[in-house]
mmCIF file of C-alpha atoms in Angstrom:
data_model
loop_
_atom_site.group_PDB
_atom_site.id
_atom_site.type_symbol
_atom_site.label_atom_id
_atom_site.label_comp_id
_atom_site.label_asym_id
_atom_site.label_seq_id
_atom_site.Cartn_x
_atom_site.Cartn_y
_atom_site.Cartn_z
ATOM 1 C CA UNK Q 1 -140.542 74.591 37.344
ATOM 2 C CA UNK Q 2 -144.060 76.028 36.129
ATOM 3 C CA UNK Q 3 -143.887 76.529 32.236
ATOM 4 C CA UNK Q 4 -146.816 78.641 30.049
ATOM 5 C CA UNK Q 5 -149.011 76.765 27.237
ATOM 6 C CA UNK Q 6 -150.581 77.790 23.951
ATOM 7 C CA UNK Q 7 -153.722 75.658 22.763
ATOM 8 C CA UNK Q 8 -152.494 75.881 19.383
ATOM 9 C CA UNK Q 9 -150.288 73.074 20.170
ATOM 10 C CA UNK Q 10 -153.570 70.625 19.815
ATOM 11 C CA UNK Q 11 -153.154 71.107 16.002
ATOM 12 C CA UNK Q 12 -150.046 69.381 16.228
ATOM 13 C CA UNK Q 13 -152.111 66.179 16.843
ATOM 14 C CA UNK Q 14 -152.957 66.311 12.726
ATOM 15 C CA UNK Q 15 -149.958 67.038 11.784
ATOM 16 C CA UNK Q 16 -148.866 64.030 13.499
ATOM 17 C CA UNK Q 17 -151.096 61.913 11.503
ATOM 18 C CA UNK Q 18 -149.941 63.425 8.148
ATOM 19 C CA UNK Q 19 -146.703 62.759 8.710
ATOM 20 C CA UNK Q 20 -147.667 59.279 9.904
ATOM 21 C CA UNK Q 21 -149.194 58.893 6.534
ATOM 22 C CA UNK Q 22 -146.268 59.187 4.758
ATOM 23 C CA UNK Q 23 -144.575 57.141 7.263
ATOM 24 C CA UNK Q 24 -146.874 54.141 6.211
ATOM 25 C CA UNK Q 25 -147.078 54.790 2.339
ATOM 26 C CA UNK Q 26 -143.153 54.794 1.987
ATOM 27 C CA UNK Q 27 -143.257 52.156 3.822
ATOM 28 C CA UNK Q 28 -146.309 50.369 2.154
ATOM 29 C CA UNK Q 29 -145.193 50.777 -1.403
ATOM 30 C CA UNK Q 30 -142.233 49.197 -2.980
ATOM 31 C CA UNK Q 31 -142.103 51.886 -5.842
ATOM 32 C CA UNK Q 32 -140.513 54.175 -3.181
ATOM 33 C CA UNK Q 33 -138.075 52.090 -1.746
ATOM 34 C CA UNK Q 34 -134.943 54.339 -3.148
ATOM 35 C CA UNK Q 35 -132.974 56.938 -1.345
ATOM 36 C CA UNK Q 36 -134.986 60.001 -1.663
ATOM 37 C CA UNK Q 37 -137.936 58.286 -0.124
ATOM 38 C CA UNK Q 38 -135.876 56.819 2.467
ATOM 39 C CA UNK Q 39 -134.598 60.324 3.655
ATOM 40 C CA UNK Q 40 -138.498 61.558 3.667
ATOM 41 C CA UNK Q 41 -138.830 58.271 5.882
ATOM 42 C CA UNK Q 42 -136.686 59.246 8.281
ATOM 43 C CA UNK Q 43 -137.606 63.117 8.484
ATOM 44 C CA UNK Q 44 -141.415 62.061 9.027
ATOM 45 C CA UNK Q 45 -140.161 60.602 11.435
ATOM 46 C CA UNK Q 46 -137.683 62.126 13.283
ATOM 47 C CA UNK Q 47 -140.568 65.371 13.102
ATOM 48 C CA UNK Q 48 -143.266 63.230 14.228
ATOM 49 C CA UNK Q 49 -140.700 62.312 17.038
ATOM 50 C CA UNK Q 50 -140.318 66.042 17.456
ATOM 51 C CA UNK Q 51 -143.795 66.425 17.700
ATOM 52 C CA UNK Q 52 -144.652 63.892 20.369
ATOM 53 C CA UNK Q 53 -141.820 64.950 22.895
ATOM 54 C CA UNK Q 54 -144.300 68.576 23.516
ATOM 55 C CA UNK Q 55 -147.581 67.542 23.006
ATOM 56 C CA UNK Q 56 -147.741 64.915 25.643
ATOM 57 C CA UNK Q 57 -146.712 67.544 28.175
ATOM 58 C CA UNK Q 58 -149.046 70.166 26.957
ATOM 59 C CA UNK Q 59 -151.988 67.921 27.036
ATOM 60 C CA UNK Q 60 -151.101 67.551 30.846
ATOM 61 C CA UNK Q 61 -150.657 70.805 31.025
ATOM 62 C CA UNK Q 62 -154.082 71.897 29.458
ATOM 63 C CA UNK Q 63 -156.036 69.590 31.766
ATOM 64 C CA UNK Q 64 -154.633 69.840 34.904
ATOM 65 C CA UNK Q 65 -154.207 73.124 37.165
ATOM 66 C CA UNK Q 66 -150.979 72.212 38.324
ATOM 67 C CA UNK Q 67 -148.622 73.072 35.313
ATOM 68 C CA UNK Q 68 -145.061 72.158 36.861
ATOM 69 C CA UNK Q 69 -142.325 70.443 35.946
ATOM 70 C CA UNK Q 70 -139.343 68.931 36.936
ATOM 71 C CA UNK Q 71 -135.879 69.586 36.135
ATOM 72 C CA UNK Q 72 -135.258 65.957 34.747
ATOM 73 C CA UNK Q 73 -137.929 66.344 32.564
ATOM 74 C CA UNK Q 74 -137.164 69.489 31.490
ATOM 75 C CA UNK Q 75 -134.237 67.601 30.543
ATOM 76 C CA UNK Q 76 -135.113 65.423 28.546
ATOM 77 C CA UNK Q 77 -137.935 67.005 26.890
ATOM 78 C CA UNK Q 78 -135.337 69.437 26.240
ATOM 79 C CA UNK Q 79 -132.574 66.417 24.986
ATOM 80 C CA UNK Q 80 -134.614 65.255 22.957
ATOM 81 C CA UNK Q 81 -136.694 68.233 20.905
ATOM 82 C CA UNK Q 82 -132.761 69.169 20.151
ATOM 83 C CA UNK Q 83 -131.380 65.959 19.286
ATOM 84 C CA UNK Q 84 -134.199 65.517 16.970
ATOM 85 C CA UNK Q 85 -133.980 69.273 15.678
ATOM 86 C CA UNK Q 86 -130.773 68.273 15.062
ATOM 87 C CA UNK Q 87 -131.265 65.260 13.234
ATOM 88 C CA UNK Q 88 -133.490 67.079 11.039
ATOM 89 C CA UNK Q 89 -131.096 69.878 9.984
ATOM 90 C CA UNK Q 90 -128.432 66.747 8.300
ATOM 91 C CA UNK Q 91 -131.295 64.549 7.104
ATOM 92 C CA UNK Q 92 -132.175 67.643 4.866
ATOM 93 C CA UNK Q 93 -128.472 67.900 4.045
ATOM 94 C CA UNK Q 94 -128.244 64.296 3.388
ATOM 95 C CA UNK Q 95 -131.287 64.240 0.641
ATOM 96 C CA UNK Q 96 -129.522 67.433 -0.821
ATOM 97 C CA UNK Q 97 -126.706 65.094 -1.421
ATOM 98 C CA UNK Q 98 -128.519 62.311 -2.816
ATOM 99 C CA UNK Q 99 -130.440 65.010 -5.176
ATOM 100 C CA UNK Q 100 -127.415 65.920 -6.462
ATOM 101 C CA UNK Q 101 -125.733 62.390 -7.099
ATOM 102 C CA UNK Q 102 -129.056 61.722 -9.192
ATOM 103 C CA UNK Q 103 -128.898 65.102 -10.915
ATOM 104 C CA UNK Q 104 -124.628 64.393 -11.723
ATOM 105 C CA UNK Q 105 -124.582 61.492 -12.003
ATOM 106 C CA UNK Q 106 -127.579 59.787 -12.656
ATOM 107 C CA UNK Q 107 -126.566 56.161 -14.626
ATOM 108 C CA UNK Q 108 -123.826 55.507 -11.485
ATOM 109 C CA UNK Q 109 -126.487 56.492 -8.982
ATOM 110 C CA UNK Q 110 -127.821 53.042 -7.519
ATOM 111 C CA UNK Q 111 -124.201 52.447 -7.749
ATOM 112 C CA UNK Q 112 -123.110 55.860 -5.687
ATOM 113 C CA UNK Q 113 -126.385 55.613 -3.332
ATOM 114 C CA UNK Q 114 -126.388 51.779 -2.027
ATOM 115 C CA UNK Q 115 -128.573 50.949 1.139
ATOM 116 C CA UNK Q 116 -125.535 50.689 3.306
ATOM 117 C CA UNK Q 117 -125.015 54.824 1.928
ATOM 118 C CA UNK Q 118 -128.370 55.420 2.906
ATOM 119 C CA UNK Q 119 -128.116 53.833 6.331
ATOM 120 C CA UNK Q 120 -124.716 55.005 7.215
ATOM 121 C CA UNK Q 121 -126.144 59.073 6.367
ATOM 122 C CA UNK Q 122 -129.135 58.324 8.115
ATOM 123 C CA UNK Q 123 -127.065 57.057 11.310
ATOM 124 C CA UNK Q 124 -124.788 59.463 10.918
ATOM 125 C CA UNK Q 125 -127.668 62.401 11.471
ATOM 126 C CA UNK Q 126 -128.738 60.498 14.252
ATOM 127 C CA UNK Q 127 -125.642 60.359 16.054
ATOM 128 C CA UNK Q 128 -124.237 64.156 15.255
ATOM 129 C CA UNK Q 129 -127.794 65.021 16.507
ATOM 130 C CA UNK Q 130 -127.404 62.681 19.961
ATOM 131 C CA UNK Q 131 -124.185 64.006 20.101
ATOM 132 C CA UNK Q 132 -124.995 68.131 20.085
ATOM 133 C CA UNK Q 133 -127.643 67.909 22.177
ATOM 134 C CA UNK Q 134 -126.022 66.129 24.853
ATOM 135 C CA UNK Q 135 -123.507 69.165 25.194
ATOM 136 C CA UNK Q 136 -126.043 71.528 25.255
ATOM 137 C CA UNK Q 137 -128.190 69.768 28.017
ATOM 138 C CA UNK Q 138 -124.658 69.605 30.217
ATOM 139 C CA UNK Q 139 -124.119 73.046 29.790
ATOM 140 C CA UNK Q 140 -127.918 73.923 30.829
ATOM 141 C CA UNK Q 141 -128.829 71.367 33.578
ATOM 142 C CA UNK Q 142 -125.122 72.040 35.327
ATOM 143 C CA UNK Q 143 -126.040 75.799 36.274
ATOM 144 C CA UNK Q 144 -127.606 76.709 39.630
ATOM 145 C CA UNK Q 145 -131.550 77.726 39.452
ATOM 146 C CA UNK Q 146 -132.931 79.707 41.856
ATOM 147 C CA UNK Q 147 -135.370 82.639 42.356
ATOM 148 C CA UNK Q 148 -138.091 82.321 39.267
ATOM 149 C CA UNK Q 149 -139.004 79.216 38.948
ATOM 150 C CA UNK Q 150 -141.317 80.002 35.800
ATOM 151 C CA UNK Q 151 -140.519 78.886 32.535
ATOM 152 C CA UNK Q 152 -142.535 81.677 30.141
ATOM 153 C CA UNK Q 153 -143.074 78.951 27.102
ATOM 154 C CA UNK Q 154 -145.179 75.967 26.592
ATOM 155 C CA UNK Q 155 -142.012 73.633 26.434
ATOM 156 C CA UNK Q 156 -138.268 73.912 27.669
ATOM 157 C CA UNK Q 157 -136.557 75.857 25.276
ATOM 158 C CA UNK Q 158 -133.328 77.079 26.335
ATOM 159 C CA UNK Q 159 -133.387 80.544 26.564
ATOM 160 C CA UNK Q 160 -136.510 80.586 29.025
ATOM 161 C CA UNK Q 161 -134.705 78.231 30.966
ATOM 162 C CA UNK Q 162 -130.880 79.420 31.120
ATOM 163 C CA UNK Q 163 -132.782 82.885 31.979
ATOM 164 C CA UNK Q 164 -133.470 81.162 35.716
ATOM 165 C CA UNK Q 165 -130.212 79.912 36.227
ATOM 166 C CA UNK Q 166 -128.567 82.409 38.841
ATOM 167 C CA UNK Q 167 -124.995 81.818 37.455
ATOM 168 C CA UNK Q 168 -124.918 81.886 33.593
ATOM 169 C CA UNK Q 169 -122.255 83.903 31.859
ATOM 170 C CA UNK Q 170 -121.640 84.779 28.461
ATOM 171 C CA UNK Q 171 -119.294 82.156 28.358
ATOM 172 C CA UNK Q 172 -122.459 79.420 28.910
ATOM 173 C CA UNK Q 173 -123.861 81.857 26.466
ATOM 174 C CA UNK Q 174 -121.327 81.717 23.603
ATOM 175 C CA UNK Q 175 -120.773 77.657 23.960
ATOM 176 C CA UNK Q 176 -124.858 77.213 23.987
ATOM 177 C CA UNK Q 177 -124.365 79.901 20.873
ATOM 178 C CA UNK Q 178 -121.547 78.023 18.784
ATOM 179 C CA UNK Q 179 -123.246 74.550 19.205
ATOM 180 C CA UNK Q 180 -126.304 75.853 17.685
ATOM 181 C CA UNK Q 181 -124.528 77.531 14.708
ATOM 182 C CA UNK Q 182 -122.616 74.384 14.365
ATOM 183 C CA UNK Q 183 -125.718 72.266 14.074
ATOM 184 C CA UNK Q 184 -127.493 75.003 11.858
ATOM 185 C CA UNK Q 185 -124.678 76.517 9.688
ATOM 186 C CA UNK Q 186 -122.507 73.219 8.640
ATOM 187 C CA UNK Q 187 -125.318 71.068 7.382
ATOM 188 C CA UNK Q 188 -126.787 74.503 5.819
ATOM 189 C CA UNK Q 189 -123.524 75.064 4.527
ATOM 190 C CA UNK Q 190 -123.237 71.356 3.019
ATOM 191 C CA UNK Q 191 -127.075 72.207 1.252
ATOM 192 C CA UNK Q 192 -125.722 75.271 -0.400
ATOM 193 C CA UNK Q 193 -122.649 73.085 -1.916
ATOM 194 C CA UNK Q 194 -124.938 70.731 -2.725
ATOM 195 C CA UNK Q 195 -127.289 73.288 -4.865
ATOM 196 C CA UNK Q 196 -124.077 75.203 -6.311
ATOM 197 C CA UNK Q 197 -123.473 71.762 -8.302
ATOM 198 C CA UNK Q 198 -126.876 70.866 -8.913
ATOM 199 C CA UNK Q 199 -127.145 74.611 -10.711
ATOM 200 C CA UNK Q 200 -124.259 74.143 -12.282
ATOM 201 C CA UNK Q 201 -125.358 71.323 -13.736
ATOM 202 C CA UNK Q 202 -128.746 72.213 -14.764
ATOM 203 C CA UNK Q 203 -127.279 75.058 -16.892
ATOM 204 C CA UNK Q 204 -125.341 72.512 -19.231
ATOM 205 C CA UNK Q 205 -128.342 70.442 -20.027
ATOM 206 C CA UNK Q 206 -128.772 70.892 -23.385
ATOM 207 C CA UNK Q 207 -132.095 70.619 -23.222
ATOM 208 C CA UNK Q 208 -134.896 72.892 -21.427
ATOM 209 C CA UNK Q 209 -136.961 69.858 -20.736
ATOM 210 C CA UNK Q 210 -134.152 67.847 -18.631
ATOM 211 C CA UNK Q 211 -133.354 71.129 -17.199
ATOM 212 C CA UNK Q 212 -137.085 71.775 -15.795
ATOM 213 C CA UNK Q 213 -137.046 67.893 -14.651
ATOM 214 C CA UNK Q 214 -133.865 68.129 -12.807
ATOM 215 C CA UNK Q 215 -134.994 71.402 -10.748
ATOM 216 C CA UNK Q 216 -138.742 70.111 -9.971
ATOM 217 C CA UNK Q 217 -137.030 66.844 -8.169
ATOM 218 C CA UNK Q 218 -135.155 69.392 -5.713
ATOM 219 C CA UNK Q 219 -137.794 72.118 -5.628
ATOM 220 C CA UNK Q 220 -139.749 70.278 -2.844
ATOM 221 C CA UNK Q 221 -136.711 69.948 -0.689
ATOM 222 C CA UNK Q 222 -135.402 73.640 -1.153
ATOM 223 C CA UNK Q 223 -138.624 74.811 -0.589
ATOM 224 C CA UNK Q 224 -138.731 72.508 2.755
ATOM 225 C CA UNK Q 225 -135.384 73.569 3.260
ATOM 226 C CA UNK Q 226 -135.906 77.519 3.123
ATOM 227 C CA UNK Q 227 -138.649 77.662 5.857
ATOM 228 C CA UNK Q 228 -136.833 74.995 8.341
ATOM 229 C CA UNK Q 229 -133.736 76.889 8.608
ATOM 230 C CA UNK Q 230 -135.365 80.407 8.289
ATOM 231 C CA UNK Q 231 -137.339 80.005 11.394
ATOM 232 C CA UNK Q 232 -134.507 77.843 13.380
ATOM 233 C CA UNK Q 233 -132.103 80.491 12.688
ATOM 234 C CA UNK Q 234 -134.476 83.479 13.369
ATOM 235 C CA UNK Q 235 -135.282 81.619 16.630
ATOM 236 C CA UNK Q 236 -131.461 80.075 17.984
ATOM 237 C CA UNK Q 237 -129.107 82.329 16.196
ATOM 238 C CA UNK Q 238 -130.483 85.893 17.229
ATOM 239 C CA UNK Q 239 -129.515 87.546 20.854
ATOM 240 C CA UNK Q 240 -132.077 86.597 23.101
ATOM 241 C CA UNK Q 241 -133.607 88.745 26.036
ATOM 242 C CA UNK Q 242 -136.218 88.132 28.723
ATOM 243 C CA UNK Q 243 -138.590 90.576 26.928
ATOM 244 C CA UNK Q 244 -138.845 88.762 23.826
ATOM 245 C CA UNK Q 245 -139.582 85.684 25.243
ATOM 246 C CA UNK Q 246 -142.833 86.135 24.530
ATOM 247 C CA UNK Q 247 -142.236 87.100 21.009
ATOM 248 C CA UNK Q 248 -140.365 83.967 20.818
ATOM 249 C CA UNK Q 249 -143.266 81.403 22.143
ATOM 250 C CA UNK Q 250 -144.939 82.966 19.401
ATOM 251 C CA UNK Q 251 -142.640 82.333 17.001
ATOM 252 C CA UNK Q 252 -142.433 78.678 18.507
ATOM 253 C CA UNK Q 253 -145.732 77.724 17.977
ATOM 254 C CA UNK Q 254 -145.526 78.642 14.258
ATOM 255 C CA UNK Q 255 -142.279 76.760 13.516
ATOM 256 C CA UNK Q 256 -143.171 73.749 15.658
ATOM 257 C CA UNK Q 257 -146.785 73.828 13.647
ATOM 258 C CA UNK Q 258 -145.171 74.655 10.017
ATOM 259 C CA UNK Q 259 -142.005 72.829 10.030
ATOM 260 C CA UNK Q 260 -144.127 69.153 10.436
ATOM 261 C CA UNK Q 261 -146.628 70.539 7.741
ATOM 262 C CA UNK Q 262 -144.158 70.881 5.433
ATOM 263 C CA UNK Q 263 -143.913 66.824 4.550
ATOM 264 C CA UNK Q 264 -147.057 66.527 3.546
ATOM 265 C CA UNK Q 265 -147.960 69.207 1.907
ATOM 266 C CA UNK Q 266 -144.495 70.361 -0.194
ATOM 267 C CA UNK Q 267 -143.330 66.216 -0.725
ATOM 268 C CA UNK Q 268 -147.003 65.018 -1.049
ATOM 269 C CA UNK Q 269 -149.042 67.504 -3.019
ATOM 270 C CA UNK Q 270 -146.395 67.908 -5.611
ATOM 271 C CA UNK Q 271 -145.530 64.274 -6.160
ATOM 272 C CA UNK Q 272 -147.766 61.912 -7.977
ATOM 273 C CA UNK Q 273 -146.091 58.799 -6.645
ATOM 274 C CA UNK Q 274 -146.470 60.204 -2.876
ATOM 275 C CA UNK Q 275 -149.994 60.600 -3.966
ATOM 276 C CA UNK Q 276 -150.760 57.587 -5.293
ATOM 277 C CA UNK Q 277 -149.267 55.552 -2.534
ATOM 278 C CA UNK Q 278 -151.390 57.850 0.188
ATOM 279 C CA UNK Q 279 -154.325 57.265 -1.775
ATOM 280 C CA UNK Q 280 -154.067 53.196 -1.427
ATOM 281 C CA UNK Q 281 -152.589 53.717 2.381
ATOM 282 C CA UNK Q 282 -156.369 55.949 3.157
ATOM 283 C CA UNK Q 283 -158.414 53.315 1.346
ATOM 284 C CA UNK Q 284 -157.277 50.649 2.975
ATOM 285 C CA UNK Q 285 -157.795 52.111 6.116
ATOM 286 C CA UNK Q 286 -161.296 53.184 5.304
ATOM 287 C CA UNK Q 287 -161.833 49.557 4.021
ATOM 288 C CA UNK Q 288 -160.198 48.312 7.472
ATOM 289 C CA UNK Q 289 -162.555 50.840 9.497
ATOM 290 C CA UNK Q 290 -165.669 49.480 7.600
ATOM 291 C CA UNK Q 291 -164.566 45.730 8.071
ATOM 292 C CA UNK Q 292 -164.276 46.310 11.428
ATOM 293 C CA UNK Q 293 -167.787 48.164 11.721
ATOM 294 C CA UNK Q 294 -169.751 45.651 9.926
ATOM 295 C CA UNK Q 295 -167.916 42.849 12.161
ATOM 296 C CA UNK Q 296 -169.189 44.483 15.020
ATOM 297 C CA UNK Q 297 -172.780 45.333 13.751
ATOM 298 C CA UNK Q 298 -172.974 41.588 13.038
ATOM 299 C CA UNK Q 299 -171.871 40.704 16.735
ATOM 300 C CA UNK Q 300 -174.333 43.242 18.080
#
């Protein structure tokens, strides 16, 4: 298969280091070793991830004149950028639920929210993540290809792909269809429970200070929370057609170049301890780079 590029996508390298940032300062600090933290951990992460399964590809793609690729990995590329996606949708719905244990219940919270909670949500996301995205790659990769062999976007997506296939019916359609809105709708569904008791409770605070406190510790992640879904449902929930394929690559390129800004600008910018911690992570890089200089001026 021959796929289409955009040179946006080289952007993506800085907002791989961003997130990579936060990666190490979480990790790096002991003052942020608690659940909400954890759950930014793991979405760095898992969008980093994200982020390195295209990039590779369009590198390749962007230096060499041959731009083909194979079915296995369009596969994979494709397993994994939905596995991931997926993953990302029920980390967001897992740090919903831990800002509303905090917000409810906040002297039984390190009781509520233990390590093995955090691990076993975490794994969970993983696994219902693994789990969709294997479906959908069965569905996709079991259909005959034949005529066009061009993919028109700068990664496998599925509509550009399923579009080649010679013997896809709405039936491939609807499954590919009710996996998505599975993924998509049940952990945005578990969010919107998860804010209906967090308002609820914010209203009976007595006072108007607690009540500003307890929405600016969830303001960050419904922020995050509002653009994520708004351009994955825009982009996997809407009837697709071959002429808006190109509308759609468009559309790619933003949400695969905003979604992974979101971490460090929404969590980062707006949270003194994230701040702090980056701060120490740059300098002691910068104090690494110039130990490492001055070593090797000395050698010279």
């Amino acid at each position: 298969m021959k796929h289409e590029h955009s040179s946006e996508n080289l952007w993506k390298v800085d907002l791989t280091a961003a997130n990579v940032s936060i990666i190490l300062a979480i990790k790096l600090s002991h003052s942020l070793h608690t659940p909400m933290y954890f759950f930014l951990f793991g979405l760095s992460l898992s969008e980093t991830c994200t982020t390195m399964v295209i990039i590779p590809r369009v590198l390749v793609d962007l230096l060499s004149k041959n731009k083909t690729i194979s079915l296995p990995e369009c596969a994979t590329q494709m397993f994994f950028f939905f596995g991931l996606g997926g993953n990302n949708c029920f980390i967001l719905a897992a740090m919903s639920y831990d800002r509303y244990t905090a917000i409810h219940n906040p002297l039984c919270y390190p009781i509520l929210m233990t390590r093995k909670v955090w691990f076993l949500l975490m794994m969970a996301s993983c696994i219902v993540g693994i789990l969709i995205s294997l479906c959908i790659i069965t569905i996709v990769f079991n259909l005959s290809y034949c005529d066009s062999n061009i993919v028109q976007h700068f990664f496998c997506d599925i509509a550009p792909v399923v579009h080649l296939a010679c013997d896809y019916t709405s039936y491939h359609e609807m499954a590919i269809y009710m996996l998505s809105a599975f993924v998509l709708l049940s952990s945005v569904v578990l969010i919107m429970v998860s804010y209906v008791f967090i308002i609820t409770v914010i209203m009976k605070m007595p006072s108007t200070e607690g009540s500003y406190k307890a929405f600016s510790t969830c303001s960050s992640h419904f922020t995050a929370v509002s653009i994520h879904y708004g351009f994955a449902c825009f982009g996997y929930l809407r009837p697709k057609e071959s002429d808006t394929f190109r509308e759609d690559m468009l559309m790619a390129v933003t949400y695969t170049m905003l979604t992974p800004l979101l971490n460090p600008i929404v969590y980062t910018l707006r949270n003194k301890e994230m701040r702090t911690a980056l701060k120490k992570v740059l300098d002691n890089g910068n104090q690494f780079v110039l130990h490492l200089a001055n070593k090797r001026e000395q050698s010279i």
